[in-house]
Amino acid sequence: MPRTNDDVAAALDELARLTKVDEQDPNSFRVRAYERAARAVESLSTDVTDMSASALAKVSGIGKSTAAKIRQFVDDGHIDKLESLREKYPPGQLQLLQVPGLGPKMLGLLDEVLGVRDLDGLRGAIADGSFADLPGLGDKTAENLAKAIERMHLASKTSRRPVAEVLPVAERLVADLADLDAVEEVAWAGSLRRFRETIGDVDLLATLADGADAEDVMAAFRDHDLAAEVVGSGTTKTSIVTRDGLSVDLRVVPPASFGAALVYFTGSKAHNIALRQRAIERGWKLSEYDLADAESGEVVAGATEEEVYAALDLAWVTPELREDVGEVQRAAEDTLPERVEVAHLRGDLHVHTDWSGDGRETLDAMVAALVERGLDYAAITDHAEDLRINGISREGMLEQRRVLRALEESRGDIRLFHGTELNIGVDGSLDYDQDFLDRFDFCVASVHSHFTRPVAEQTERLVTAIRNPAVNVIGHLTGRKLGRRPGIELDLEPVFAACVETGTALEMNAALPRLDASVDVVRAGIEAGVTFVISTDSHAIRELDRARHGAAQARRAGLAPDGIANTRPTADFEDWVASVRSGG
Ligand code: DGT
Ligand code: CA
Ligand code: CA
Ligand code: ZN
């Protein structure tokens, strides 16, 4: 299999994770170097395969020793350091290290004295008292660990992962399986296809090419670089656990059943039950194999999802909506919201460049990439001065404005709004002064600090920012990071009311770790009449591709293209910008 930049980045990320465990220091120099290098490789426009170690070392973010590791990965298919760390910390022990209070020293003791190398083993040792007998430990430690395990639900299959961690894994597996001669079609189903924020396990479905042997597909899956453990493997289903503990099922189904299987394994369970009910009403039976006559078994549909839905007198339902939230009724009435596609998005309204500290692309390169994506307009929104390290001064902003206007004029193929991403202060105040703010073409205002104030304060804070006429859009509404930071708490009603009154839009930030505003907030906002935008918050060219996550998020919320300001043609969009900036 070819080693793409993404494979290299994934290996570097794993190296960072294992080094963090090994050194017991999240801020270790080495950990940060690997992480930086991973991000640098991801944003390279050249294939690393074509780069020498010295060329790699010249890339900003990649050091000499990391460059050598990348070369080794490309040339030999592995990195010695990574292999030895993988050996030192097998998946079971990595899981043990996630238990609070269990460090590397205890890990060694468990292994050497008790032969315990995973969570089940530890639970057993706590239960039979052998753990408490270890030197220097005791009942109290045993009890604390038992509680910690309980609290973290580590052992249960219900531990869920943020979609940002899961999607890249599924993409790699699907791409590598699709490359096999034995595979005709392959797709992911389950909660990932419904685009839930968190994922329990990944469900893959494949069909075989003519005359192919299922065992060839299963073997390739079992032997995949990401597979750390094979839980079970037969002719129709193989289950693996990846190196970082994610379960993935692969099912191979006959082509005539692919549609029915996709419907079944995409779920949700509640959606399936509603479909099955309609089948029963028609004297049919809906299963993962097909839609068939309940008596004769004669097949009505099964090869494609579309034909299954059509046979049930339903419009095809976009997977993201399959949560039994009224979508079956609407499919029957043919009143489903129009499906938002990436192609609907004519502009990106939250884009960073290297003018502010955390952007990685030059303005020229970023604008060229925006044009390449076929966009008609964009707002360049580098950080404003209050953001420490990364913010741009007034002089800087005025200079950037001159450069941007000249670029827009010389290119002539994209409308550029000179914008900024403002920081909403704890009292709702913004950067610069009002006169300076009014001179921007476009402002996004976002919360970057003070995440834990009381609801009433946060609500007031947001409403104040929304009411500022210079603000067009509120960026990533709560500031949450899925699985890591909950974000601010808000009373939504006054926030929505202020948005509707002033015309200020709420951003659907398409970065996978954010997906903010959340789908729940968007659903409620649609009811309140709020305008939305979909933005990528790109700091690198590859991140412009996040637009597809934004579209998926809109579909999940049931938001149609006409509720999204940046689906509008340039002239209409300009009118909208002007009306918001004149106070709604
Ligand atoms: P997850 O993995 O917890 O994030 O959520 P899902 O939705 O991927 O659930 P999963 O992996 O247990 O099963 C995948 C799909 O298979 C599920 O969405 C619907 C279908 N399915 C599983 N078990 C049942 C069942 O007992 N009845 C029905 N109707 N469908 C089921
Ligand atoms: Ca699943
Ligand atoms: Ca599953
Ligand atoms: Zn931003």
XYZ file of C-alpha atoms and ligand atoms in Angstrom:
618
model
C 0.000 0.000 0.000
C 1.372 3.452 -0.840
C 2.511 5.610 2.065
C 0.587 8.840 1.798
C 1.167 11.978 3.818
C -1.820 11.058 5.975
C -0.253 7.715 6.857
C 2.926 9.502 7.885
C 0.966 11.989 9.972
C -0.947 9.149 11.649
C 2.326 7.384 12.492
C 3.761 10.603 13.937
C 0.630 11.162 16.004
C 0.885 7.647 17.384
C 4.554 8.255 18.126
C 3.563 11.414 20.022
C 0.895 9.536 21.996
C 3.203 6.705 22.976
C 6.074 9.062 23.786
C 3.721 11.002 26.047
C 2.962 7.764 27.894
C 6.610 6.782 27.987
C 7.903 10.096 29.283
C 4.896 10.803 31.512
C 5.080 14.428 30.425
C 2.454 15.917 28.116
C 4.696 18.906 27.466
C 7.786 16.947 26.607
C 9.873 18.480 23.875
C 9.765 15.292 21.845
C 5.978 14.917 22.064
C 5.474 18.441 20.779
C 8.036 17.951 18.028
C 6.179 14.848 16.742
C 2.826 16.608 16.912
C 4.176 19.649 15.090
C 5.714 17.453 12.437
C 2.430 15.560 11.983
C 0.576 18.824 11.328
C 3.344 19.996 8.986
C 3.196 16.764 6.954
C -0.580 17.025 6.706
C -0.389 20.464 5.209
C 2.408 19.683 2.734
C 1.353 19.964 -0.872
C 4.141 17.599 -2.012
C 4.064 13.867 -1.431
C 6.595 13.008 1.334
C 7.583 9.971 -0.721
C 9.274 12.351 -3.139
C 11.249 14.232 -0.484
C 14.729 13.479 0.828
C 15.475 13.597 4.555
C 17.240 16.924 4.109
C 14.348 18.403 2.114
C 11.984 17.223 4.861
C 14.138 18.784 7.563
C 13.863 22.117 5.759
C 10.073 22.109 6.161
C 9.062 24.354 9.026
C 7.872 22.153 11.906
C 9.983 19.128 10.975
C 13.269 18.611 12.823
C 16.241 16.612 11.623
C 15.621 13.485 13.677
C 11.914 13.455 12.834
C 12.795 13.866 9.150
C 14.925 10.731 9.408
C 11.999 8.858 10.995
C 9.689 9.943 8.176
C 12.198 8.712 5.593
C 12.447 5.388 7.400
C 8.674 5.050 7.383
C 8.548 5.760 3.648
C 11.480 3.476 2.798
C 10.994 0.559 5.199
C 7.310 0.792 6.089
C 7.996 1.253 9.787
C 9.717 3.483 12.340
C 12.022 1.651 14.765
C 11.198 3.985 17.635
C 7.465 3.500 17.076
C 7.820 -0.282 16.854
C 9.714 -0.456 20.131
C 7.157 1.774 21.876
C 4.316 -0.335 20.478
C 6.031 -3.388 21.893
C 6.577 -1.701 25.238
C 2.956 -0.556 25.472
C 0.552 -3.045 23.881
C -3.096 -1.893 23.598
C -4.145 -3.568 26.858
C -1.503 -1.730 28.834
C -2.278 1.566 27.132
C -5.832 1.103 28.333
C -4.532 0.429 31.856
C -2.631 3.721 31.771
C -5.883 5.572 31.148
C -7.036 4.616 34.644
C -6.428 7.642 36.900
C -3.874 6.793 39.558
C -2.229 4.053 37.511
C 1.233 5.078 36.294
C 4.089 3.304 34.509
C 5.588 2.046 37.781
C 2.423 0.216 38.781
C 2.132 -0.990 35.193
C 5.494 -2.710 35.518
C 4.600 -4.226 38.877
C 1.282 -5.575 37.575
C 3.023 -7.168 34.630
C 6.000 -8.639 36.469
C 4.371 -9.870 39.659
C 0.834 -10.703 38.586
C 1.116 -11.104 34.818
C -1.686 -8.525 34.475
C -1.523 -6.717 31.154
C -5.042 -5.394 30.576
C -8.139 -4.047 32.269
C -9.903 -7.377 32.619
C -6.818 -8.795 34.294
C -6.682 -5.860 36.690
C -10.333 -6.243 37.571
C -9.733 -9.904 38.309
C -6.711 -9.121 40.481
C -8.683 -6.541 42.452
C -11.585 -8.965 42.905
C -9.465 -11.901 44.129
C -7.339 -9.753 46.448
C -4.008 -10.429 44.711
C -3.703 -6.754 43.764
C -3.963 -5.570 47.380
C -1.146 -7.963 48.301
C 1.343 -6.232 46.016
C 4.247 -4.522 47.850
C 3.418 -0.954 48.830
C -0.245 -1.211 47.770
C -3.267 -2.285 49.749
C -7.037 -2.344 50.065
C -7.351 1.412 49.843
C -5.488 1.626 46.499
C -7.451 -1.343 45.182
C -10.706 0.326 46.121
C -9.697 3.633 44.502
C -8.701 1.948 41.281
C -11.908 -0.072 41.164
C -13.859 3.175 41.523
C -11.791 4.919 38.848
C -12.449 2.076 36.408
C -16.129 2.222 37.196
C -16.260 5.997 36.740
C -14.504 6.001 33.423
C -16.638 3.167 32.014
C -13.380 2.076 30.508
C -14.321 -1.545 30.396
C -17.792 -1.117 29.023
C -18.418 -1.078 25.300
C -20.306 2.169 25.816
C -17.223 4.388 25.866
C -17.726 6.741 22.923
C -15.170 8.613 20.818
C -15.442 12.097 19.339
C -16.115 11.870 15.608
C -12.857 13.760 14.952
C -10.897 10.752 16.196
C -12.988 8.189 14.367
C -13.553 9.605 10.889
C -9.870 9.551 9.800
C -9.618 5.905 10.869
C -12.753 4.967 8.911
C -11.527 6.917 5.888
C -8.215 5.093 5.841
C -9.822 1.686 6.257
C -12.404 2.335 3.549
C -9.796 3.719 1.133
C -7.478 0.753 1.689
C -10.297 -1.786 1.365
C -11.569 -0.063 -1.788
C -8.092 -0.543 -3.283
C -8.384 -4.341 -3.026
C -9.206 -6.176 -6.262
C -11.594 -8.402 -4.312
C -13.769 -5.463 -3.222
C -16.506 -4.031 -5.410
C -18.028 -1.501 -3.044
C -17.290 -0.441 0.522
C -18.834 2.158 2.817
C -19.226 2.994 6.457
C -22.652 2.807 8.079
C -23.743 3.239 11.714
C -23.562 6.381 13.801
C -20.598 7.627 11.764
C -22.726 7.763 8.609
C -25.435 9.529 10.606
C -22.682 11.948 11.641
C -23.234 11.747 15.362
C -20.810 13.783 17.467
C -19.568 10.695 19.242
C -19.167 7.186 17.903
C -19.396 3.863 19.740
C -17.959 1.618 17.058
C -17.408 1.756 13.309
C -19.589 -0.392 11.044
C -18.187 -1.105 7.580
C -20.025 -2.846 4.742
C -18.500 -4.284 1.586
C -19.526 -6.285 -1.469
C -17.224 -8.627 -3.357
C -16.025 -8.209 -6.908
C -17.153 -10.913 -9.353
C -15.603 -14.258 -8.468
C -13.652 -12.864 -5.496
C -13.142 -14.690 -2.222
C -14.412 -13.064 0.981
C -11.429 -14.489 2.851
C -9.080 -12.253 0.834
C -10.949 -9.192 2.066
C -11.102 -10.415 5.658
C -7.381 -11.247 5.639
C -6.457 -7.792 4.373
C -8.641 -6.262 7.078
C -7.125 -8.420 9.838
C -3.624 -7.578 8.643
C -4.259 -3.858 8.274
C -1.661 -1.615 9.823
C -4.301 -0.109 12.144
C -5.536 -3.448 13.497
C -4.043 -4.218 16.903
C -6.317 -7.110 17.787
C -8.718 -9.375 15.879
C -11.806 -10.019 17.973
C -13.451 -12.425 15.561
C -13.284 -13.327 11.900
C -15.552 -15.383 9.647
C -16.722 -15.322 6.044
C -19.335 -12.583 6.571
C -17.988 -10.571 9.495
C -14.632 -9.596 10.964
C -14.157 -7.422 14.035
C -10.930 -5.704 14.956
C -9.783 -3.282 17.624
C -7.429 -0.557 16.432
C -4.238 0.482 18.170
C -6.039 3.166 20.115
C -8.869 0.920 21.191
C -11.574 1.637 18.598
C -13.742 -1.326 17.547
C -14.432 -1.759 13.840
C -16.751 -4.366 12.289
C -16.505 -5.273 8.616
C -19.413 -7.140 7.059
C -19.321 -8.571 3.550
C -22.791 -8.765 1.984
C -24.088 -9.902 -1.437
C -24.596 -7.043 -3.937
C -28.348 -7.741 -4.021
C -28.450 -6.971 -0.267
C -26.106 -3.979 -0.177
C -28.887 -1.353 -0.012
C -30.891 -3.220 2.603
C -27.746 -3.793 4.672
C -26.811 -0.117 4.398
C -30.254 0.888 5.618
C -30.138 -1.633 8.455
C -26.621 -0.923 9.698
C -26.888 2.831 9.253
C -29.778 2.856 11.677
C -30.690 4.438 13.850
C -32.505 1.609 15.508
C -35.537 3.870 15.995
C -35.519 4.848 12.312
C -35.325 1.162 11.341
C -38.280 0.349 13.534
C -40.358 3.043 11.817
C -39.382 1.634 8.395
C -40.135 -1.912 9.464
C -43.594 -0.797 10.577
C -44.320 0.535 7.068
C -43.103 -2.759 5.597
C -45.426 -4.741 7.849
C -48.376 -2.558 6.810
C -47.638 -3.618 3.219
C -47.392 -7.314 4.015
C -43.613 -7.257 3.709
C -40.632 -7.911 5.917
C -37.622 -5.556 6.080
C -34.337 -7.117 7.134
C -30.624 -6.521 6.694
C -30.888 -8.795 3.607
C -33.819 -7.301 1.739
C -37.364 -6.036 1.656
C -39.424 -9.125 0.826
C -42.958 -10.453 0.819
C -43.719 -11.796 4.292
C -45.443 -14.927 2.950
C -43.751 -15.862 -0.316
C -40.332 -14.392 0.493
C -40.275 -12.811 -2.945
C -37.779 -9.948 -2.927
C -39.211 -6.449 -3.429
C -35.995 -4.410 -3.065
C -32.487 -4.667 -1.595
C -29.642 -3.680 -3.927
C -29.816 0.065 -3.280
C -31.123 2.236 -0.463
C -33.126 4.318 -2.919
C -35.162 1.325 -4.074
C -35.859 0.253 -0.489
C -37.197 3.701 0.416
C -39.112 4.019 -2.873
C -40.810 0.648 -2.324
C -41.991 1.914 1.068
C -43.419 5.042 -0.653
C -40.757 7.196 0.941
C -38.346 9.773 -0.417
C -34.745 8.705 0.268
C -33.757 10.069 3.682
C -30.284 11.539 4.080
C -28.459 9.334 6.651
C -27.797 12.258 8.989
C -31.540 12.648 9.589
C -32.269 9.017 10.410
C -32.905 9.539 14.115
C -36.684 9.166 14.269
C -37.133 12.924 14.594
C -40.131 13.021 12.238
C -38.100 12.253 9.103
C -40.138 9.185 8.111
C -43.356 11.188 8.199
C -41.738 13.967 6.161
C -40.330 11.446 3.691
C -43.849 10.075 3.240
C -45.196 13.582 2.606
C -42.165 14.478 0.481
C -41.485 17.522 2.667
C -37.916 16.726 3.745
C -35.587 19.753 3.817
C -33.500 20.163 0.684
C -30.177 18.351 1.208
C -27.280 20.775 1.759
C -24.247 19.852 -0.386
C -20.749 21.344 -0.359
C -21.518 22.781 -3.794
C -24.211 24.975 -2.234
C -21.540 26.891 -0.330
C -20.379 29.830 -2.412
C -18.135 31.451 0.147
C -16.034 30.616 3.186
C -16.422 33.184 5.943
C -13.842 32.177 8.547
C -10.342 31.788 7.119
C -6.920 32.415 8.714
C -3.564 33.141 7.095
C -0.011 33.469 8.392
C -0.676 37.132 9.085
C -1.831 35.934 12.479
C 0.331 33.591 14.510
C -1.555 30.316 14.158
C -2.276 30.433 10.409
C -0.009 28.358 8.235
C -0.597 29.711 4.707
C 0.276 32.949 3.033
C -2.634 35.142 1.977
C -1.797 34.505 -1.691
C -1.774 30.734 -1.275
C -4.964 30.701 0.761
C -6.847 32.845 -1.731
C -5.615 30.706 -4.632
C -6.918 27.629 -2.787
C -10.294 29.281 -2.158
C -10.590 30.031 -5.873
C -9.552 26.484 -6.709
C -12.432 25.216 -4.596
C -14.742 27.190 -6.850
C -15.799 29.758 -4.266
C -17.216 33.109 -5.398
C -16.328 34.998 -2.237
C -14.480 34.676 1.066
C -13.861 36.582 4.272
C -10.271 36.583 5.486
C -10.650 36.683 9.266
C -7.299 36.681 11.016
C -7.229 37.050 14.788
C -7.763 40.493 16.308
C -5.327 42.189 18.666
C -6.687 40.964 22.006
C -5.690 37.375 21.290
C -2.279 37.050 22.880
C 0.532 35.838 20.595
C -1.693 35.420 17.539
C -3.546 38.726 17.252
C -2.881 41.448 14.644
C -2.327 45.098 15.581
C -4.211 47.988 13.962
C -1.270 48.828 11.735
C -1.042 45.177 10.725
C -4.734 45.062 9.871
C -4.559 48.224 7.756
C -1.561 46.842 5.927
C -3.305 43.500 5.361
C -6.328 45.381 4.010
C -4.181 47.133 1.395
C -2.558 43.864 0.367
C -5.906 42.095 0.209
C -7.569 44.802 -1.930
C -4.640 44.705 -4.345
C -4.831 40.924 -4.510
C -8.577 40.967 -5.136
C -8.108 43.483 -7.921
C -5.188 41.720 -9.589
C -6.889 38.309 -9.495
C -10.360 39.478 -10.441
C -11.816 36.011 -9.846
C -13.048 36.170 -6.242
C -14.762 38.741 -4.035
C -12.683 39.171 -0.871
C -14.061 40.635 2.327
C -11.484 42.021 4.682
C -12.548 40.623 8.015
C -11.269 39.640 11.414
C -12.096 37.151 14.130
C -12.777 39.279 17.188
C -12.454 38.064 20.764
C -15.576 38.442 22.863
C -14.402 39.772 26.224
C -15.922 38.599 29.481
C -18.359 41.543 29.366
C -19.157 41.225 25.654
C -16.695 43.921 24.623
C -14.578 43.486 21.502
C -11.078 44.321 20.250
C -10.028 47.735 18.829
C -12.600 50.570 18.999
C -15.996 50.951 17.361
C -14.796 53.211 14.581
C -12.018 50.799 13.681
C -14.455 47.859 13.807
C -16.905 49.609 11.502
C -14.242 49.856 8.807
C -13.902 46.094 8.374
C -15.964 44.516 5.600
C -16.936 41.592 7.788
C -16.471 40.522 11.418
C -16.735 37.164 13.136
C -16.793 37.397 16.942
C -15.922 34.383 19.059
C -15.383 33.334 22.658
C -11.771 32.314 23.279
C -11.564 32.730 27.059
C -13.576 32.701 30.327
C -15.433 29.468 29.652
C -16.865 28.876 33.115
C -18.917 31.959 34.024
C -22.553 31.557 35.149
C -25.206 31.133 32.443
C -26.712 34.586 32.922
C -23.325 36.283 32.489
C -22.452 34.278 29.389
C -25.842 34.993 27.858
C -25.478 38.730 28.478
C -21.946 38.578 27.117
C -23.088 36.991 23.845
C -26.105 39.240 23.437
C -23.866 42.298 23.809
C -21.548 41.045 21.078
C -24.459 40.114 18.809
C -25.881 43.626 19.187
C -22.645 45.253 18.033
C -23.417 46.364 14.447
C -19.888 45.498 13.308
C -20.485 41.816 14.085
C -21.828 39.732 11.201
C -21.373 36.280 12.658
C -20.832 34.682 16.042
C -18.059 32.096 15.577
C -18.095 28.677 17.304
C -20.906 29.659 19.691
C -19.873 27.789 22.842
C -16.146 27.249 22.300
C -16.529 23.554 23.063
C -14.029 20.905 21.991
C -15.814 17.573 21.652
C -14.699 15.093 24.280
C -12.320 17.643 25.808
C -14.002 20.912 26.795
C -17.716 21.457 27.373
C -17.872 25.106 26.226
C -19.853 27.969 27.739
C -23.402 27.527 28.987
C -26.038 29.778 27.459
C -29.687 30.597 27.691
C -30.503 30.196 24.009
C -33.748 32.147 23.796
C -32.307 35.661 24.316
C -29.341 34.771 22.098
C -31.645 33.711 19.260
C -33.846 36.764 19.775
C -30.853 39.116 19.488
C -29.692 37.309 16.335
C -33.097 37.590 14.691
C -33.456 41.250 15.649
C -30.025 42.328 14.359
C -29.620 39.826 11.516
C -26.401 38.540 13.057
C -25.806 34.938 11.976
C -24.605 31.968 13.984
C -21.681 30.037 12.578
C -21.715 26.292 12.123
C -17.994 25.819 12.598
C -17.100 22.806 10.476
C -13.912 21.829 12.332
C -14.607 18.257 13.527
C -13.399 18.815 17.092
C -15.819 21.755 17.361
C -18.986 21.274 15.266
C -20.224 24.368 17.057
C -23.043 25.539 17.104
C -24.184 22.001 17.842
C -26.947 20.275 15.921
C -29.335 20.679 18.856
C -28.716 24.408 18.946
C -29.188 24.700 15.185
C -32.458 22.763 15.284
C -33.785 25.167 17.908
C -32.360 28.155 16.026
C -34.201 27.183 12.837
C -37.460 27.309 14.792
C -36.552 30.759 16.117
C -35.752 32.075 12.623
C -31.997 32.467 13.064
C -29.733 32.785 9.985
C -26.734 30.439 9.860
C -23.435 30.329 8.005
C -21.159 27.330 7.447
C -17.470 28.165 7.873
C -14.318 26.053 7.923
C -12.171 28.143 10.316
C -9.239 27.024 8.156
C -5.694 27.620 9.327
C -4.287 25.517 6.460
C -5.373 24.788 2.902
C -6.326 21.186 3.585
C -8.769 22.396 6.227
C -10.931 24.060 3.567
C -12.151 20.529 2.944
C -13.964 20.742 6.290
C -16.833 22.263 4.312
C -18.131 18.710 3.857
C -18.474 18.322 7.628
C -20.371 21.585 7.776
C -22.754 20.361 5.087
C -23.261 17.072 6.964
C -23.924 18.954 10.176
C -26.530 21.115 8.412
C -28.223 17.990 7.048
C -28.301 16.450 10.513
C -29.916 19.601 11.886
C -32.498 19.602 9.090
C -31.236 22.994 7.919
C -31.973 23.705 4.239
C -29.665 25.734 1.925
C -31.896 28.801 2.110
C -31.267 29.086 5.859
C -27.538 29.481 5.222
C -26.296 32.950 4.234
C -23.223 31.747 2.368
C -25.275 29.725 -0.109
C -26.390 33.062 -1.598
C -24.963 34.492 -4.817
C -22.392 37.270 -4.360
C -24.707 40.257 -4.840
C -27.335 38.886 -2.426
C -24.645 38.008 0.048
C -23.197 41.533 -0.137
C -26.660 42.944 0.560
C -26.965 40.707 3.596
C -23.550 41.757 4.929
C -24.434 45.426 4.500
C -27.825 45.068 6.189
C -26.340 43.321 9.245
C -23.628 45.966 9.513
C -26.189 48.742 9.457
C -27.922 47.171 12.459
C -30.268 44.594 10.904
P -22.798 3.579 18.047
O -21.946 2.511 17.432
O -23.170 3.289 19.450
O -22.204 4.934 17.911
O -24.189 3.655 17.270
P -24.691 2.838 16.002
O -25.961 3.461 15.575
O -23.610 2.710 15.001
O -25.086 1.430 16.622
P -24.483 -0.020 16.420
O -23.065 -0.016 16.010
O -24.818 -0.770 17.672
O -25.367 -0.650 15.273
C -25.322 -0.146 13.960
C -26.700 -0.093 13.407
O -27.243 -1.406 13.273
C -27.704 0.635 14.265
O -27.677 2.030 14.076
C -28.985 0.052 13.808
C -28.628 -1.366 13.482
N -28.987 -2.223 14.606
C -28.163 -2.753 15.514
N -28.867 -3.494 16.384
C -30.146 -3.409 16.026
C -31.376 -3.952 16.525
O -31.422 -4.671 17.507
N -32.513 -3.622 15.863
C -32.509 -2.823 14.776
N -33.641 -2.502 14.168
N -31.395 -2.294 14.299
C -30.229 -2.596 14.897
Ca -21.589 1.770 15.360
Ca -21.475 -2.001 15.549
Zn -10.840 31.111 13.887
